[in-house]
Amino acid sequence: MASNVIKGSNVVFAVRFTDELSAEQTLRVLNQTAGSRSKERDEIELNTKDIEGSDYGKKTESISFEGLITKGDGALEYLESCIDDAKYAEILEVNLETKLAKVGLYMVASLEYDYSDDESATYSFEATLSGDVTEETLTTVPVGDTLSAPIA
């Protein structure tokens, strides 16, 4: 019997962009060790003659992920260029098991590199959604650098 539990190792983040030759690229950020997605709403206090209470306000959705810095990680390089050039990034949260991706346009809020030990260097990334998330089923699973592997 198959488990209905989603494993963290089956969810990865990737970016989709058009390169300098006008070719569409979808690259997975390499060596991810953790990732998350968060949704929240502001609370609006209602206080009138007729009613008192709370209502929903502005919705904010963000993602974050971290991992080991890898030489030649084209996706991480692209995300760094987005924060440098104040460009939005199309980011996919991909379930490798179902091939379902949550896709959104994100403002890159922070990208941090940490070189704290002799073993490895790490990155951490945060972005805020601009607009809405859509869902799509992928035909290929994004891999690192500029390659895509067909789904078996």
Tab-separated table of N, CA and C in Angstrom:
chain	number	residue	atom	x	y	z
A	1	MET	N	0.832	-1.177	0.000
A	1	MET	CA	0.000	0.000	0.000
A	1	MET	C	0.881	1.247	0.000
A	2	ALA	N	0.599	2.189	-0.912
A	2	ALA	CA	1.395	3.411	-1.037
A	2	ALA	C	1.055	4.381	0.084
A	3	SER	N	2.049	5.079	0.543
A	3	SER	CA	1.858	6.063	1.599
A	3	SER	C	1.351	7.372	1.002
A	4	ASN	N	0.486	8.060	1.721
A	4	ASN	CA	-0.015	9.361	1.303
A	4	ASN	C	0.818	10.504	1.855
A	5	VAL	N	1.883	10.170	2.576
A	5	VAL	CA	2.740	11.177	3.175
A	5	VAL	C	3.689	11.743	2.117
A	6	ILE	N	3.737	13.068	2.034
A	6	ILE	CA	4.674	13.720	1.110
A	6	ILE	C	6.023	13.809	1.801
A	7	LYS	N	7.052	13.302	1.155
A	7	LYS	CA	8.406	13.354	1.700
A	7	LYS	C	9.076	14.640	1.231
A	8	GLY	N	9.787	15.294	2.133
A	8	GLY	CA	10.489	16.524	1.789
A	8	GLY	C	11.490	16.335	0.659
A	9	SER	N	12.059	15.146	0.561
A	9	SER	CA	13.038	14.885	-0.501
A	9	SER	C	12.391	14.815	-1.879
A	10	ASN	N	11.052	14.714	-1.929
A	10	ASN	CA	10.344	14.663	-3.214
A	10	ASN	C	9.882	16.030	-3.701
A	11	VAL	N	10.191	17.093	-2.956
A	11	VAL	CA	9.793	18.437	-3.350
A	11	VAL	C	11.044	19.279	-3.550
A	12	VAL	N	11.186	19.838	-4.757
A	12	VAL	CA	12.341	20.675	-5.076
A	12	VAL	C	11.867	21.969	-5.727
A	13	PHE	N	12.739	22.956	-5.735
A	13	PHE	CA	12.450	24.237	-6.375
A	13	PHE	C	13.294	24.372	-7.631
A	14	ALA	N	12.693	24.989	-8.649
A	14	ALA	CA	13.362	25.222	-9.925
A	14	ALA	C	12.975	26.612	-10.418
A	15	VAL	N	13.739	27.133	-11.383
A	15	VAL	CA	13.421	28.420	-12.006
A	15	VAL	C	13.237	28.215	-13.498
A	16	ARG	N	12.365	29.033	-14.083
A	16	ARG	CA	12.139	28.992	-15.529
A	16	ARG	C	12.424	30.394	-16.069
A	17	PHE	N	13.240	30.453	-17.123
A	17	PHE	CA	13.598	31.750	-17.695
A	17	PHE	C	13.999	31.571	-19.150
A	18	THR	N	14.100	32.689	-19.851
A	18	THR	CA	14.571	32.681	-21.231
A	18	THR	C	16.028	33.130	-21.220
A	19	ASP	N	16.921	32.328	-21.805
A	19	ASP	CA	18.345	32.668	-21.796
A	19	ASP	C	18.669	33.695	-22.877
A	20	GLU	N	19.933	34.042	-22.989
A	20	GLU	CA	20.373	35.076	-23.950
A	20	GLU	C	20.155	34.670	-25.399
A	21	LEU	N	19.914	33.409	-25.679
A	21	LEU	CA	19.634	32.941	-27.034
A	21	LEU	C	18.129	32.752	-27.264
A	22	SER	N	17.310	33.299	-26.367
A	22	SER	CA	15.849	33.215	-26.425
A	22	SER	C	15.310	31.787	-26.304
A	23	ALA	N	16.070	30.924	-25.661
A	23	ALA	CA	15.616	29.554	-25.413
A	23	ALA	C	15.106	29.467	-23.981
A	24	GLU	N	13.965	28.797	-23.794
A	24	GLU	CA	13.426	28.641	-22.448
A	24	GLU	C	14.228	27.586	-21.694
A	25	GLN	N	14.604	27.917	-20.475
A	25	GLN	CA	15.347	27.014	-19.596
A	25	GLN	C	14.534	26.786	-18.330
A	26	THR	N	14.494	25.573	-17.846
A	26	THR	CA	13.946	25.273	-16.528
A	26	THR	C	15.021	24.504	-15.781
A	27	LEU	N	15.551	25.135	-14.734
A	27	LEU	CA	16.676	24.554	-14.001
A	27	LEU	C	16.323	24.356	-12.539
A	28	ARG	N	16.655	23.207	-12.022
A	28	ARG	CA	16.494	22.918	-10.610
A	28	ARG	C	17.665	23.543	-9.854
A	29	VAL	N	17.370	24.131	-8.692
A	29	VAL	CA	18.443	24.614	-7.826
A	29	VAL	C	19.093	23.383	-7.212
A	30	LEU	N	20.403	23.249	-7.383
A	30	LEU	CA	21.115	22.036	-6.979
A	30	LEU	C	21.280	21.911	-5.459
A	31	ASN	N	21.386	20.680	-5.002
A	31	ASN	CA	21.734	20.327	-3.619
A	31	ASN	C	20.904	21.052	-2.566
A	32	GLN	N	19.581	21.080	-2.779
A	32	GLN	CA	18.693	21.679	-1.794
A	32	GLN	C	18.627	20.772	-0.564
A	33	THR	N	18.678	21.383	0.611
A	33	THR	CA	18.594	20.609	1.847
A	33	THR	C	17.288	20.859	2.600
A	34	ALA	N	16.605	21.959	2.286
A	34	ALA	CA	15.336	22.275	2.946
A	34	ALA	C	14.583	23.287	2.101
A	35	GLY	N	13.284	23.303	2.253
A	35	GLY	CA	12.464	24.283	1.540
A	35	GLY	C	11.124	24.436	2.217
A	36	SER	N	10.476	25.586	1.991
A	36	SER	CA	9.165	25.800	2.597
A	36	SER	C	8.364	26.824	1.791
A	37	ARG	N	7.052	26.767	1.995
A	37	ARG	CA	6.130	27.745	1.412
A	37	ARG	C	5.226	28.197	2.534
A	38	SER	N	4.947	29.497	2.594
A	38	SER	CA	4.156	30.059	3.676
A	38	SER	C	3.083	30.989	3.116
A	39	LYS	N	1.870	30.902	3.675
A	39	LYS	CA	0.774	31.809	3.324
A	39	LYS	C	0.264	32.452	4.605
A	40	GLU	N	-0.042	33.736	4.515
A	40	GLU	CA	-0.644	34.404	5.661
A	40	GLU	C	-1.516	35.561	5.190
A	41	ARG	N	-2.444	35.950	6.028
A	41	ARG	CA	-3.343	37.076	5.750
A	41	ARG	C	-3.269	38.060	6.902
A	42	ASP	N	-3.287	39.348	6.549
A	42	ASP	CA	-3.413	40.377	7.571
A	42	ASP	C	-4.814	40.304	8.159
A	43	GLU	N	-4.943	40.757	9.373
A	43	GLU	CA	-6.244	40.809	10.021
A	43	GLU	C	-6.709	42.258	10.065
A	44	ILE	N	-7.943	42.479	9.645
A	44	ILE	CA	-8.534	43.810	9.687
A	44	ILE	C	-9.540	43.848	10.827
A	45	GLU	N	-9.364	44.789	11.733
A	45	GLU	CA	-10.295	44.949	12.848
A	45	GLU	C	-11.521	45.715	12.360
A	46	LEU	N	-12.709	45.137	12.562
A	46	LEU	CA	-13.969	45.793	12.223
A	46	LEU	C	-14.600	46.306	13.517
A	47	ASN	N	-14.938	47.576	13.509
A	47	ASN	CA	-15.539	48.157	14.693
A	47	ASN	C	-16.489	49.261	14.241
A	48	THR	N	-17.745	48.886	13.998
A	48	THR	CA	-18.761	49.846	13.563
A	48	THR	C	-19.914	49.826	14.558
A	49	LYS	N	-20.929	50.628	14.278
A	49	LYS	CA	-22.119	50.642	15.141
A	49	LYS	C	-22.851	49.301	15.085
A	50	ASP	N	-22.728	48.616	13.929
A	50	ASP	CA	-23.486	47.384	13.737
A	50	ASP	C	-22.722	46.111	14.076
A	51	ILE	N	-21.424	46.087	13.782
A	51	ILE	CA	-20.671	44.856	14.015
A	51	ILE	C	-19.300	45.161	14.615
A	52	GLU	N	-18.813	44.145	15.288
A	52	GLU	CA	-17.470	44.195	15.841
A	52	GLU	C	-16.816	42.862	15.565
A	53	GLY	N	-15.583	42.865	15.109
A	53	GLY	CA	-14.916	41.602	14.831
A	53	GLY	C	-13.720	41.782	13.931
A	54	SER	N	-13.414	40.740	13.183
A	54	SER	CA	-12.239	40.723	12.318
A	54	SER	C	-12.636	40.298	10.919
A	55	ASP	N	-11.828	40.713	9.960
A	55	ASP	CA	-12.021	40.296	8.574
A	55	ASP	C	-10.640	40.042	7.973
A	56	TYR	N	-10.655	39.392	6.821
A	56	TYR	CA	-9.404	39.103	6.137
A	56	TYR	C	-8.862	40.336	5.433
A	57	GLY	N	-7.551	40.486	5.492
A	57	GLY	CA	-6.866	41.569	4.795
A	57	GLY	C	-5.990	41.021	3.688
A	58	LYS	N	-4.908	41.696	3.424
A	58	LYS	CA	-3.984	41.361	2.343
A	58	LYS	C	-3.341	39.982	2.557
A	59	LYS	N	-3.264	39.206	1.472
A	59	LYS	CA	-2.618	37.888	1.527
A	59	LYS	C	-1.158	38.023	1.099
A	60	THR	N	-0.286	37.366	1.831
A	60	THR	CA	1.137	37.305	1.485
A	60	THR	C	1.532	35.844	1.389
A	61	GLU	N	2.234	35.492	0.311
A	61	GLU	CA	2.731	34.130	0.150
A	61	GLU	C	4.215	34.209	-0.158
A	62	SER	N	4.982	33.374	0.501
A	62	SER	CA	6.429	33.393	0.281
A	62	SER	C	6.977	31.974	0.258
A	63	ILE	N	8.156	31.853	-0.317
A	63	ILE	CA	8.873	30.580	-0.329
A	63	ILE	C	10.282	30.817	0.178
A	64	SER	N	10.882	29.768	0.667
A	64	SER	CA	12.294	29.827	1.050
A	64	SER	C	12.885	28.444	0.858
A	65	PHE	N	14.158	28.422	0.529
A	65	PHE	CA	14.869	27.156	0.472
A	65	PHE	C	16.337	27.403	0.715
A	66	GLU	N	17.034	26.340	1.056
A	66	GLU	CA	18.461	26.438	1.350
A	66	GLU	C	19.150	25.173	0.896
A	67	GLY	N	20.468	25.256	0.819
A	67	GLY	CA	21.224	24.091	0.398
A	67	GLY	C	22.709	24.359	0.345
A	68	LEU	N	23.391	23.470	-0.336
A	68	LEU	CA	24.848	23.563	-0.486
A	68	LEU	C	25.175	24.258	-1.801
A	69	ILE	N	26.078	25.214	-1.759
A	69	ILE	CA	26.492	25.905	-2.977
A	69	ILE	C	27.272	24.924	-3.838
A	70	THR	N	26.885	24.840	-5.114
A	70	THR	CA	27.496	23.900	-6.052
A	70	THR	C	28.041	24.665	-7.241
A	71	LYS	N	29.263	24.344	-7.654
A	71	LYS	CA	29.853	24.972	-8.840
A	71	LYS	C	28.962	24.733	-10.049
A	72	GLY	N	28.747	25.774	-10.849
A	72	GLY	CA	27.979	25.631	-12.070
A	72	GLY	C	26.475	25.542	-11.872
A	73	ASP	N	25.971	25.977	-10.715
A	73	ASP	CA	24.522	25.955	-10.473
A	73	ASP	C	23.893	27.146	-11.186
A	74	GLY	N	23.426	26.902	-12.415
A	74	GLY	CA	22.850	27.950	-13.239
A	74	GLY	C	21.596	28.567	-12.645
A	75	ALA	N	20.801	27.788	-11.920
A	75	ALA	CA	19.582	28.309	-11.307
A	75	ALA	C	19.909	29.304	-10.197
A	76	LEU	N	20.880	28.976	-9.370
A	76	LEU	CA	21.283	29.881	-8.294
A	76	LEU	C	21.896	31.154	-8.867
A	77	GLU	N	22.684	31.012	-9.926
A	77	GLU	CA	23.258	32.186	-10.600
A	77	GLU	C	22.151	33.074	-11.162
A	78	TYR	N	21.116	32.456	-11.749
A	78	TYR	CA	20.002	33.228	-12.285
A	78	TYR	C	19.272	33.980	-11.170
A	79	LEU	N	19.014	33.322	-10.037
A	79	LEU	CA	18.334	33.979	-8.920
A	79	LEU	C	19.146	35.146	-8.387
A	80	GLU	N	20.464	35.009	-8.365
A	80	GLU	CA	21.308	36.124	-7.935
A	80	GLU	C	21.197	37.292	-8.910
A	81	SER	N	21.115	37.004	-10.210
A	81	SER	CA	20.961	38.083	-11.191
A	81	SER	C	19.604	38.775	-11.027
A	82	CYS	N	18.577	38.041	-10.608
A	82	CYS	CA	17.259	38.647	-10.386
A	82	CYS	C	17.308	39.684	-9.268
A	83	ILE	N	17.993	39.355	-8.177
A	83	ILE	CA	18.074	40.323	-7.078
A	83	ILE	C	18.972	41.501	-7.471
A	84	ASP	N	20.040	41.251	-8.242
A	84	ASP	CA	20.922	42.340	-8.699
A	84	ASP	C	20.209	43.286	-9.647
A	85	ASP	N	19.411	42.737	-10.562
A	85	ASP	CA	18.766	43.522	-11.616
A	85	ASP	C	17.314	43.887	-11.289
A	86	ALA	N	16.843	43.580	-10.084
A	86	ALA	CA	15.466	43.853	-9.653
A	86	ALA	C	14.456	43.259	-10.627
A	87	LYS	N	14.672	41.976	-10.993
A	87	LYS	CA	13.755	41.254	-11.881
A	87	LYS	C	12.997	40.215	-11.063
A	88	TYR	N	11.784	39.926	-11.505
A	88	TYR	CA	11.001	38.862	-10.891
A	88	TYR	C	11.440	37.521	-11.471
A	89	ALA	N	11.336	36.489	-10.661
A	89	ALA	CA	11.740	35.146	-11.079
A	89	ALA	C	10.519	34.230	-11.111
A	90	GLU	N	10.388	33.448	-12.187
A	90	GLU	CA	9.351	32.424	-12.236
A	90	GLU	C	9.919	31.187	-11.542
A	91	ILE	N	9.301	30.822	-10.419
A	91	ILE	CA	9.806	29.731	-9.594
A	91	ILE	C	8.759	28.631	-9.530
A	92	LEU	N	9.231	27.395	-9.661
A	92	LEU	CA	8.375	26.216	-9.616
A	92	LEU	C	8.682	25.419	-8.361
A	93	GLU	N	7.653	25.053	-7.635
A	93	GLU	CA	7.779	24.111	-6.527
A	93	GLU	C	7.293	22.780	-7.084
A	94	VAL	N	8.203	21.835	-7.261
A	94	VAL	CA	7.925	20.618	-8.013
A	94	VAL	C	7.856	19.410	-7.079
A	95	ASN	N	6.757	18.664	-7.172
A	95	ASN	CA	6.645	17.382	-6.492
A	95	ASN	C	7.168	16.337	-7.473
A	96	LEU	N	8.316	15.749	-7.192
A	96	LEU	CA	8.954	14.807	-8.107
A	96	LEU	C	8.144	13.532	-8.296
A	97	GLU	N	7.347	13.170	-7.310
A	97	GLU	CA	6.572	11.936	-7.383
A	97	GLU	C	5.348	12.089	-8.291
A	98	THR	N	4.641	13.223	-8.170
A	98	THR	CA	3.412	13.437	-8.949
A	98	THR	C	3.645	14.250	-10.212
A	99	LYS	N	4.792	14.888	-10.314
A	99	LYS	CA	5.145	15.779	-11.431
A	99	LYS	C	4.295	17.045	-11.451
A	100	LEU	N	3.603	17.332	-10.360
A	100	LEU	CA	2.792	18.533	-10.255
A	100	LEU	C	3.664	19.675	-9.756
A	101	ALA	N	3.538	20.842	-10.409
A	101	ALA	CA	4.325	22.009	-10.023
A	101	ALA	C	3.403	23.165	-9.675
A	102	LYS	N	3.705	23.847	-8.591
A	102	LYS	CA	3.062	25.108	-8.248
A	102	LYS	C	3.992	26.188	-8.788
A	103	VAL	N	3.465	27.041	-9.670
A	103	VAL	CA	4.289	28.000	-10.399
A	103	VAL	C	3.838	29.411	-10.062
A	104	GLY	N	4.797	30.285	-9.782
A	104	GLY	CA	4.475	31.672	-9.490
A	104	GLY	C	5.601	32.607	-9.869
A	105	LEU	N	5.270	33.883	-9.963
A	105	LEU	CA	6.247	34.936	-10.232
A	105	LEU	C	6.604	35.556	-8.886
A	106	TYR	N	7.868	35.534	-8.526
A	106	TYR	CA	8.310	35.941	-7.199
A	106	TYR	C	9.324	37.076	-7.254
A	107	MET	N	9.221	37.976	-6.259
A	107	MET	CA	10.248	38.980	-6.028
A	107	MET	C	11.284	38.342	-5.109
A	108	VAL	N	12.529	38.347	-5.548
A	108	VAL	CA	13.597	37.756	-4.746
A	108	VAL	C	13.888	38.712	-3.591
A	109	ALA	N	13.561	38.291	-2.372
A	109	ALA	CA	13.719	39.142	-1.201
A	109	ALA	C	15.123	39.057	-0.613
A	110	SER	N	15.708	37.863	-0.616
A	110	SER	CA	17.066	37.734	-0.078
A	110	SER	C	17.739	36.476	-0.621
A	111	LEU	N	19.035	36.564	-0.761
A	111	LEU	CA	19.885	35.434	-1.133
A	111	LEU	C	21.158	35.587	-0.320
A	112	GLU	N	21.396	34.623	0.542
A	112	GLU	CA	22.533	34.716	1.455
A	112	GLU	C	23.475	33.538	1.230
A	113	TYR	N	24.764	33.842	1.185
A	113	TYR	CA	25.788	32.813	1.081
A	113	TYR	C	26.533	32.753	2.406
A	114	ASP	N	26.805	31.536	2.877
A	114	ASP	CA	27.495	31.345	4.147
A	114	ASP	C	28.689	30.425	3.919
A	115	TYR	N	29.861	30.917	4.263
A	115	TYR	CA	31.115	30.161	4.093
A	115	TYR	C	31.721	29.879	5.465
A	116	SER	N	30.950	29.209	6.334
A	116	SER	CA	31.336	29.108	7.738
A	116	SER	C	32.291	27.973	8.091
A	117	ASP	N	32.477	26.964	7.219
A	117	ASP	CA	33.368	25.869	7.610
A	117	ASP	C	34.163	25.347	6.416
A	118	ASP	N	35.047	24.419	6.700
A	118	ASP	CA	35.917	23.857	5.666
A	118	ASP	C	35.221	22.813	4.803
A	119	GLU	N	34.096	22.281	5.243
A	119	GLU	CA	33.423	21.191	4.549
A	119	GLU	C	32.587	21.659	3.360
A	120	SER	N	31.798	22.713	3.563
A	120	SER	CA	30.900	23.162	2.508
A	120	SER	C	30.463	24.596	2.752
A	121	ALA	N	29.974	25.219	1.683
A	121	ALA	CA	29.378	26.540	1.764
A	121	ALA	C	27.887	26.382	1.486
A	122	THR	N	27.073	27.218	2.098
A	122	THR	CA	25.633	27.073	1.969
A	122	THR	C	24.998	28.364	1.457
A	123	TYR	N	23.775	28.223	0.948
A	123	TYR	CA	22.981	29.379	0.552
A	123	TYR	C	21.621	29.289	1.225
A	124	SER	N	20.981	30.432	1.394
A	124	SER	CA	19.578	30.464	1.802
A	124	SER	C	18.894	31.541	0.971
A	125	PHE	N	17.652	31.277	0.608
A	125	PHE	CA	16.922	32.073	-0.363
A	125	PHE	C	15.508	32.319	0.130
A	126	GLU	N	15.006	33.542	-0.069
A	126	GLU	CA	13.623	33.861	0.261
A	126	GLU	C	13.034	34.720	-0.844
A	127	ALA	N	11.753	34.491	-1.154
A	127	ALA	CA	11.071	35.259	-2.192
A	127	ALA	C	9.605	35.418	-1.834
A	128	THR	N	9.007	36.512	-2.326
A	128	THR	CA	7.607	36.821	-2.060
A	128	THR	C	6.819	36.788	-3.364
A	129	LEU	N	5.669	36.135	-3.340
A	129	LEU	CA	4.836	35.974	-4.528
A	129	LEU	C	4.264	37.304	-4.989
A	130	SER	N	4.259	37.487	-6.309
A	130	SER	CA	3.598	38.624	-6.942
A	130	SER	C	2.499	38.050	-7.825
A	131	GLY	N	1.234	38.215	-7.448
A	131	GLY	CA	0.142	37.626	-8.215
A	131	GLY	C	-0.315	36.325	-7.602
A	132	ASP	N	-0.700	35.393	-8.455
A	132	ASP	CA	-1.256	34.120	-8.000
A	132	ASP	C	-0.388	32.945	-8.429
A	133	VAL	N	-0.541	31.835	-7.721
A	133	VAL	CA	0.127	30.582	-8.058
A	133	VAL	C	-0.786	29.799	-8.995
A	134	THR	N	-0.193	29.190	-10.011
A	134	THR	CA	-0.920	28.281	-10.878
A	134	THR	C	-0.324	26.886	-10.706
A	135	GLU	N	-1.054	25.888	-11.172
A	135	GLU	CA	-0.545	24.516	-11.116
A	135	GLU	C	-0.425	23.980	-12.524
A	136	GLU	N	0.625	23.216	-12.756
A	136	GLU	CA	0.791	22.548	-14.044
A	136	GLU	C	1.462	21.206	-13.819
A	137	THR	N	1.175	20.282	-14.710
A	137	THR	CA	1.817	18.984	-14.669
A	137	THR	C	2.976	19.003	-15.654
A	138	LEU	N	4.159	18.695	-15.169
A	138	LEU	CA	5.363	18.737	-16.003
A	138	LEU	C	5.516	17.448	-16.800
A	139	THR	N	6.140	17.582	-17.971
A	139	THR	CA	6.468	16.400	-18.766
A	139	THR	C	7.916	15.989	-18.559
A	140	THR	N	8.745	16.920	-18.074
A	140	THR	CA	10.129	16.603	-17.716
A	140	THR	C	10.398	17.143	-16.321
A	141	VAL	N	11.233	16.446	-15.593
A	141	VAL	CA	11.640	16.899	-14.273
A	141	VAL	C	12.890	17.750	-14.441
A	142	PRO	N	12.871	18.996	-13.962
A	142	PRO	CA	14.059	19.837	-14.096
A	142	PRO	C	15.247	19.226	-13.361
A	143	VAL	N	16.398	19.283	-13.987
A	143	VAL	CA	17.644	18.855	-13.351
A	143	VAL	C	18.566	20.058	-13.319
A	144	GLY	N	19.740	19.915	-12.757
A	144	GLY	CA	20.651	21.024	-12.628
A	144	GLY	C	21.274	21.461	-13.937
A	145	ASP	N	21.845	22.627	-13.904
A	145	ASP	CA	22.492	23.273	-15.039
A	145	ASP	C	21.505	23.406	-16.186
A	146	THR	N	21.866	23.063	-17.413
A	146	THR	CA	20.989	23.328	-18.544
A	146	THR	C	20.391	22.048	-19.141
A	147	LEU	N	20.297	20.992	-18.357
A	147	LEU	CA	19.788	19.715	-18.856
A	147	LEU	C	18.394	19.439	-18.313
A	148	SER	N	17.592	18.721	-19.039
A	148	SER	CA	16.321	18.221	-18.526
A	148	SER	C	16.247	16.736	-18.827
A	149	ALA	N	15.798	15.985	-17.864
A	149	ALA	CA	15.696	14.536	-18.050
A	149	ALA	C	14.236	14.159	-18.251
A	150	PRO	N	13.940	13.287	-19.223
A	150	PRO	CA	12.558	12.833	-19.378
A	150	PRO	C	12.112	12.061	-18.152
A	151	ILE	N	10.846	12.172	-17.845
A	151	ILE	CA	10.301	11.432	-16.710
A	151	ILE	C	10.105	9.986	-17.127
A	152	ALA	N	10.561	9.074	-16.293
A	152	ALA	CA	10.434	7.655	-16.596
A	152	ALA	C	9.025	7.168	-16.366
